[in-house]
Structures are given as structure tokens and as C-alpha cells.
XYZ file of C-alpha atoms in Angstrom:
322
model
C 13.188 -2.733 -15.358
C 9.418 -2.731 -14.358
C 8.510 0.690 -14.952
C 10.771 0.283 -18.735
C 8.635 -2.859 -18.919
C 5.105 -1.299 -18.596
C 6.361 1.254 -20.622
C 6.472 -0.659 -23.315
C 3.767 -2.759 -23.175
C 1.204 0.439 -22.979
C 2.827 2.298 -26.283
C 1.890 -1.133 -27.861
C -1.122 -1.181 -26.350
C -2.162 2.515 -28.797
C -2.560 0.350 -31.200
C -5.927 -0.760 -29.716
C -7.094 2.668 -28.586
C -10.740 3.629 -29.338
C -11.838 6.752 -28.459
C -15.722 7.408 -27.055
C -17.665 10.469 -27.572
C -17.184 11.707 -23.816
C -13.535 12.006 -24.473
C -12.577 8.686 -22.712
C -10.545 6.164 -24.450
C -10.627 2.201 -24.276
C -6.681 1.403 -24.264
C -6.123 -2.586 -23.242
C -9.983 -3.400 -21.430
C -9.703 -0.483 -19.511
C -11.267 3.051 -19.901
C -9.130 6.162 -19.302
C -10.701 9.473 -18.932
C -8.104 12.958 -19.443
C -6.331 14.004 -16.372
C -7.379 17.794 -17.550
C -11.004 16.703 -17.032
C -10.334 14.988 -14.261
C -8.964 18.112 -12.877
C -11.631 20.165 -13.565
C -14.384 17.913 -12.130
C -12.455 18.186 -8.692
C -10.674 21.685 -8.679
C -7.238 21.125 -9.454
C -5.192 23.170 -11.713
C -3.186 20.989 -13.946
C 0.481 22.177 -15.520
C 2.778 19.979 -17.531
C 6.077 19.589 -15.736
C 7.845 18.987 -18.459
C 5.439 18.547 -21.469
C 4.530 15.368 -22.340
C 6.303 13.489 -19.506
C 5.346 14.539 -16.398
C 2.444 16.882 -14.997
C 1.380 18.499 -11.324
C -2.419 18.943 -9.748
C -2.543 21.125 -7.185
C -5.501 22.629 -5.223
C -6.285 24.085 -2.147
C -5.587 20.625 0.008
C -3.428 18.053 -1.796
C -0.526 18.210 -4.629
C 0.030 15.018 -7.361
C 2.310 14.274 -9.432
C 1.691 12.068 -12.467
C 4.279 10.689 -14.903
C 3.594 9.236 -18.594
C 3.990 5.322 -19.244
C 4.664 5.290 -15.454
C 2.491 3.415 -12.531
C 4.302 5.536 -9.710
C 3.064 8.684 -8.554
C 3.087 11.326 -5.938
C -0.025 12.245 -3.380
C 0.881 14.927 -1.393
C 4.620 14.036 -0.936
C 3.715 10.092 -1.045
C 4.633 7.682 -2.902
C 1.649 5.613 -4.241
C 1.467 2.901 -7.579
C -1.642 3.489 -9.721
C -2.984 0.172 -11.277
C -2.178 0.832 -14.755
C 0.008 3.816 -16.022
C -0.666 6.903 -17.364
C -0.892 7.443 -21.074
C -0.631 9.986 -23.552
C -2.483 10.591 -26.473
C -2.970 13.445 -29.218
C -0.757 15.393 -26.764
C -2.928 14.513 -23.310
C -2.429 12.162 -20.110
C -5.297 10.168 -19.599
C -5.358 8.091 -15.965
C -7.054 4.819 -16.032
C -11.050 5.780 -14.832
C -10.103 2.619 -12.172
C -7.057 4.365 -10.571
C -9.756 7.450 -10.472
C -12.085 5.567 -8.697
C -9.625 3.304 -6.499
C -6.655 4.945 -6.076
C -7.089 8.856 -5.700
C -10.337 8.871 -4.710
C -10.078 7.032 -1.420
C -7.322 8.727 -0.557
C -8.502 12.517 -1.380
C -11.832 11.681 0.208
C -11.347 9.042 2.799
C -14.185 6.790 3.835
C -16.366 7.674 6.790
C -17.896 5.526 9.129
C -21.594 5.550 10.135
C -22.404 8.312 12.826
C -21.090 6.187 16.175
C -18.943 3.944 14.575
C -15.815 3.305 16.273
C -13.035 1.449 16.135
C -11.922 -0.567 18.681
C -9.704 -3.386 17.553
C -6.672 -4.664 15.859
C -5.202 -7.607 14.664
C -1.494 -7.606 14.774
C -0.261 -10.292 12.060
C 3.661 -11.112 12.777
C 4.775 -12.719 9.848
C 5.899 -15.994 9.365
C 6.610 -18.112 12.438
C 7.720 -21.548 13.600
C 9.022 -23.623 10.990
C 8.466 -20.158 8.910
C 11.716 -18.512 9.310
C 10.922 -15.920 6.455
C 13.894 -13.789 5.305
C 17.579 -14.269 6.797
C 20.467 -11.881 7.156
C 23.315 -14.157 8.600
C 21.950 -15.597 11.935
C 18.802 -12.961 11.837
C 15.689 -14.651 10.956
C 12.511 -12.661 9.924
C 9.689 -14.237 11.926
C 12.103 -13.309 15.248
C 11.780 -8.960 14.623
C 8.450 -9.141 13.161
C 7.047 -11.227 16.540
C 9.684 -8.738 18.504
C 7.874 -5.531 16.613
C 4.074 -6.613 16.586
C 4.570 -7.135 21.095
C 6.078 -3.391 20.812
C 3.019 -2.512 18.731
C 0.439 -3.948 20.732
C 2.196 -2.243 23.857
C 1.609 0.832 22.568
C -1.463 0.425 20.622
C -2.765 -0.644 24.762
C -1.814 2.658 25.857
C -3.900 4.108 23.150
C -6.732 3.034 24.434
C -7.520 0.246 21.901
C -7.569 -3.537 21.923
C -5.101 -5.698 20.025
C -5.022 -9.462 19.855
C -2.412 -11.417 17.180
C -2.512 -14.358 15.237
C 0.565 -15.396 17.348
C 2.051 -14.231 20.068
C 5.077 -17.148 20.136
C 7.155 -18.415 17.708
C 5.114 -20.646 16.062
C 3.713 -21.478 12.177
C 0.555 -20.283 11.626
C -0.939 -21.466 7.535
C -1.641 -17.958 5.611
C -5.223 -18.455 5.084
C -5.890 -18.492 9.240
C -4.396 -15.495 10.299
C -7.455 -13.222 8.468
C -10.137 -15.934 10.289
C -8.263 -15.358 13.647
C -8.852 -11.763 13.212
C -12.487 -12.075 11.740
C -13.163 -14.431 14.617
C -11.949 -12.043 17.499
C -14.272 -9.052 15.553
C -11.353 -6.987 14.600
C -11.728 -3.863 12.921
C -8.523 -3.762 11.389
C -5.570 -6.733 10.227
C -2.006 -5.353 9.860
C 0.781 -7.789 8.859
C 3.887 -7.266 9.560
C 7.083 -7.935 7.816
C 10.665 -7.423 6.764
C 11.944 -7.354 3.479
C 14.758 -8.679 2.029
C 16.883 -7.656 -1.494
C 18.342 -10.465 -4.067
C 21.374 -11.460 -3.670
C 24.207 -8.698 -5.274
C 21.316 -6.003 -4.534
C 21.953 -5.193 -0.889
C 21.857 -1.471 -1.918
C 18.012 -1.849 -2.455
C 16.521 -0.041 1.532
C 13.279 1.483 2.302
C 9.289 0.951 3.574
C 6.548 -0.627 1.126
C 3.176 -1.008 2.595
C 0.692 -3.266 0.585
C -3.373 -3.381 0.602
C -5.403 -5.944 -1.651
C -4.991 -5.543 -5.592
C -8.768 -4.660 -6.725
C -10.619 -7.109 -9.463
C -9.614 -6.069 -12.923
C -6.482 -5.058 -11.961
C -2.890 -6.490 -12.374
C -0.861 -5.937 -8.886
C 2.156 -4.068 -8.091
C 4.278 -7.461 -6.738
C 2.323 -10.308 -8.770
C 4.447 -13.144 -7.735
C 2.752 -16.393 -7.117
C -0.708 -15.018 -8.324
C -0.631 -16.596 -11.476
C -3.022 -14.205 -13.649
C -6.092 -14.693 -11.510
C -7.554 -10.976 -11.294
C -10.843 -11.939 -10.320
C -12.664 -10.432 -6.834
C -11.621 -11.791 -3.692
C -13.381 -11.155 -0.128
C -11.138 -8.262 0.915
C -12.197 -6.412 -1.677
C -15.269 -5.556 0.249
C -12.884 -3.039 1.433
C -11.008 -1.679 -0.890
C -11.154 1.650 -0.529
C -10.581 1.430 3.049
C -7.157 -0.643 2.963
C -5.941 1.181 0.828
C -6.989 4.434 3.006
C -5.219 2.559 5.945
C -2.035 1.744 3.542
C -1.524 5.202 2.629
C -1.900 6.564 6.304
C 1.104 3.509 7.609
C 3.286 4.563 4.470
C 2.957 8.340 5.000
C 3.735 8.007 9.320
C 6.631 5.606 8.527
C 8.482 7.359 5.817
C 7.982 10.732 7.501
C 8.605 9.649 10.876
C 11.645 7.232 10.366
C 13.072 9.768 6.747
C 13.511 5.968 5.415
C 13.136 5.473 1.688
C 9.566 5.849 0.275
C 8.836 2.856 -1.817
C 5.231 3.641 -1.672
C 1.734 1.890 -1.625
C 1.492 -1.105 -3.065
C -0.755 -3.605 -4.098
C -1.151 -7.270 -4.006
C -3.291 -10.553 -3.712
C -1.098 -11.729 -0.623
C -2.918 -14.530 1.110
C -3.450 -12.934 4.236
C -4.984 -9.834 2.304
C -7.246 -12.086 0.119
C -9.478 -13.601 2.881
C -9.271 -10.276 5.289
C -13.149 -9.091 5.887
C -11.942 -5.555 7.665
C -9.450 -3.490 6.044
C -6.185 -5.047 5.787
C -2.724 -3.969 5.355
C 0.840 -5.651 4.758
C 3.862 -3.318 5.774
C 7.312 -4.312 5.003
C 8.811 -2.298 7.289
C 12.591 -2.402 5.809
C 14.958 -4.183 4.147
C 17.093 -7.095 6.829
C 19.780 -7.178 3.304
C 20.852 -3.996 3.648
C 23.960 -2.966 5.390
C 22.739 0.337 7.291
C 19.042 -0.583 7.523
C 19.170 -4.287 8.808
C 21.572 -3.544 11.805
C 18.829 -0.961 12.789
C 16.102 -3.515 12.621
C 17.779 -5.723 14.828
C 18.105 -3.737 17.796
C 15.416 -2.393 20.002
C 15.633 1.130 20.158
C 14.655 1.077 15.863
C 12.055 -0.993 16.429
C 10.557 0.978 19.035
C 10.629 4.116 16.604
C 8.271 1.402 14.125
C 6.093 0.482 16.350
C 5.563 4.014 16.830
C 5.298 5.158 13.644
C 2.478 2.303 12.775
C 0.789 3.307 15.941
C 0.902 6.874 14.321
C -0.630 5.896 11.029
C -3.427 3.556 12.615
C -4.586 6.689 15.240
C -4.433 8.971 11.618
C -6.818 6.601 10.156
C -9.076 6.022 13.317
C -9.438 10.092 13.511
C -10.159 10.040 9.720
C -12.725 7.307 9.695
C -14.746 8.546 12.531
């Protein structure tokens, strides 16, 4: 219904198209530029899929695939949502110049650190906690597996070489906006949250791995519950190229590690990925609702392959960075 939704709402939107003299358009606030020049600028040959609807980049190191009226695409095999969708007009795509800047650029052409820079520590965030019992699947309680997955984490993430501390470390309720100060006050380099998801009810079919970074200002996020329609900056967007650098390396180890569901990088103003002053991630790591997937959560073998698999995409990103 979402992607029907936007859909919609950007074929209404032609009706306040202006075009510039560069070629760029102004569709809703935002400037798009044409994929095809796009393209060009960074060596990708472009071809139309299927003409009008969908369209493939390709060069020497990475593949996308871009759909009109659509916010999902493809990098390289993994899922990612743009900000705003694709468009077409007088016969071309044009991407949102925002999504250029924010969403394939950081992940084509990851940040660097300075020459000596290295990182060192990470915040493990288990979700929920205490009087917190986030989502439930009969007796199974979230804040249990996600305190359960971030001690298998940090276990491993030890014999990596690299120091972890977490916002907990029992079961106990921690408030939202204190779990980023507990990490900025211990000087960690990165915050990763961890959490399980959970379908509405009649929906159990619904499986998979989402991994969120912060929505950047201007921009309308992926999950916008409880936001209300502030789009305004927040501290963690410092960062945003970075988290969402960091998001893309969890979602690509977990999907092709685990061959779960890919429902792709995601963004949103979560609390905990507001007030974060190092990059920051949220991973839902799975859905507790459904009938094959929650069983395997709950035992320890699966959550051993996680842990694993987030240790995997936090070493990519280290190797990247530095």
C-alpha cells in the first residue's frame, strides 16, 4: 500500500514541476537531476529494463536498479529505500539530487577516516528492557533475545580485537534518549541497536531483516510513525553519510549470511538515532510473529549465526573506513 501510496502522490505532484536550464526539475521542494546524467557524470551505462518502469546502471564495480514512482531500489544486490521516488518525465527518470547526494553516494564512495584513525569501540544498544517488554510472541518477550543477542555480540566483537560496552547489560528500562549519552559518554565510535520485529496481527506471513540509520533533514522517513512531520536536522545527522554506510554494510552481511528476506535500508528519526553523535544504526534483526522465523530467534544456535553476521558487517565497515 506504501509504495501505491507514494505513487500517487508524486504523479500529482507533475503538476508542480518546473524545469531549470541545467536539465534539473523542481517536483514537490525538491530538485531532481536525470538518472542518464547522473550516469554519465560517474561512468555507468544506463538501459531501460522495461521502458518507462524500471532501468539498470552498471559499471565496472557496482550494479542499481531503479524503479519509477518507487522509493525501493537495488545497490549491488541490496535492498536500499531512496528518500523520495523516482520520477519520470518527457520520457526520463530523474532521482531526487538528495538521494544522489545521501543515498548512493555514501554508499558507492564510502567515507574515509583521517590517516590513523581507528576504530576502537562499540556501543551495543539491546532494546527495550525492564518494564520495556517490547514485542511478544506468546510467552517470548523482545527485550529477553535482544539482551540474549547483544552478550553474543559483544563476545565476539571481544575476540575481534575491539571494545564493546552496552547501555544495559541486565534486564532493566533504560529512557530512549540515554542510551546515545551512554555511548557518547564511554567515547564510542559506533551505536548499534538491536531489535526484533514483530508483524500486525493476521500478517504473520510478513519475515525478514530491516536495518535503519537516521532520516536526513528535508527528508520524509521510510517508517514515520510517531515523528509527527518534524523533518528538521537533528544531532545524528552529523553523520549521515556514515550511518547510513554502516546500515548498508549490517543489511548486506545479514541477508547474505543468514539468505533471510531483504527488507532493505531504512530510514528513520528513532530516538536513539536522533541524539547518536557517532554513526548509529537500528537493526531489526527478524520478525518474533512469524511462524518459521521466530522459533529460530528463540534458540541459541540462530542467534549465534546474528551475532555473527553483525560482527561481519561492523569488521566490513571498520576495513572500509580506515
Amino acid at each position: 500500500m506504501l509504495l501505491f501510496a507514494l505513487a500517487s502522490e508524486w504523479r500529482l505532484a507533475g503538476a508542480q514541476i518546473s524545469a531549470h536550464t541545467s536539465g534539473m526539475l523542481r517536483i514537490g521542494g525538491q530538485d531532481y537531476i536525470p538518472v542518464a546524467d547522473w550516469a554519465g557524470v560517474h561512468n555507468f551505462d544506463l538501459r531501460w529494463v522495461k521502458r518507462e518502469e524500471s532501468l539498470q546502471l552498471t559499471n565496472r564495480s557496482a550494479r542499481l536498479l531503479l524503479a519509477v514512482d518507487h522509493r525501493e531500489t537495488q545497490i549491488n544486490g541490496i535492498e536500499v529505500w531512496l528518500l523520495f521516488p523516482v520520477v519520470l518525465h518527457n520520457g526520463g527518470a530523474y532521482l531526487a539530487q538528495l538521494d544522489a547526494q545521501m543515498t548512493l553516494q555514501p554508499i558507492l564512495s564510502p567515507p574515509r577516516n583521517r590517516p590513523g584513525v581507528k576504530l576502537k569501540r562499540v556501543c551495543l544498544d539491546p532494546g527495550h528492557g525492564g518494564k520495556d517488554p517490547g514485542n511478544r510472541a506468546g510467552s517470548n518477550e523482545e527485550k529477553k533475545y535482544t539482551l540474549l543477542l547483544a552478550h553474543e555480540v559483544r563476545s565476539q566483537l571481544t575476540r575481534a580485537g575491539l571494545k564493546v560496552t552496552m547501555t544495559r547489560s541486565t534486564d532493566t528500562f533504560i529512557e530512549l534518549p540515554t542510551r546515545p549519552e551512554i555511548a557518547r559518554r564511554r567515547a564510542s565510535d559506533l551505536f548499534v541497536s538491536l531489535h526484533f520485529n514483530s508483524a500486525e496481527s493476521g500478517r504473520d506471513g510478513v519475515q525478514g531483516v530491516e536495518v535503519y540509520c537516521l532520516t536526513p533533514a528535508g527528508a520524509n522517513s521510510t517508517n514515520s510513525r510517531g515523528e509527527g512531520g518534524d523533518t528538521g536536522s537533528c544531532p545524528g545527522n552529523r553523520c549521515n553519510d556514515r550511518n547510513l554506510f554502516l546500515a548498508y554494510q549490517l543489511q548486506k552481511s545479514l541477508t547474505r549470511s543468514l539468505g533471510v528476506e531483504d527488507r532493505g535500508v531504512r530510514r528513520a528519526r528513532f530516538a536513539v538515532l536522533r541524539d547518536a553523535v557517532m554513526p548509529a544504526t537500528l537493526v531489526e534483526a527478524g520478525f518474533m510473529s512469524h511462524p518459521t522465523e521466530g522459533p529460530k530467534i528463540f534458540t541459541a544456535q540462530y542467534r549465534q549465526k546474528l551475532a555473527r553476521a553483525i560482527v561481519d558487517g561492523l569488521l566490513a565497515y571498520k576495513r572500509a573506513v580506515e
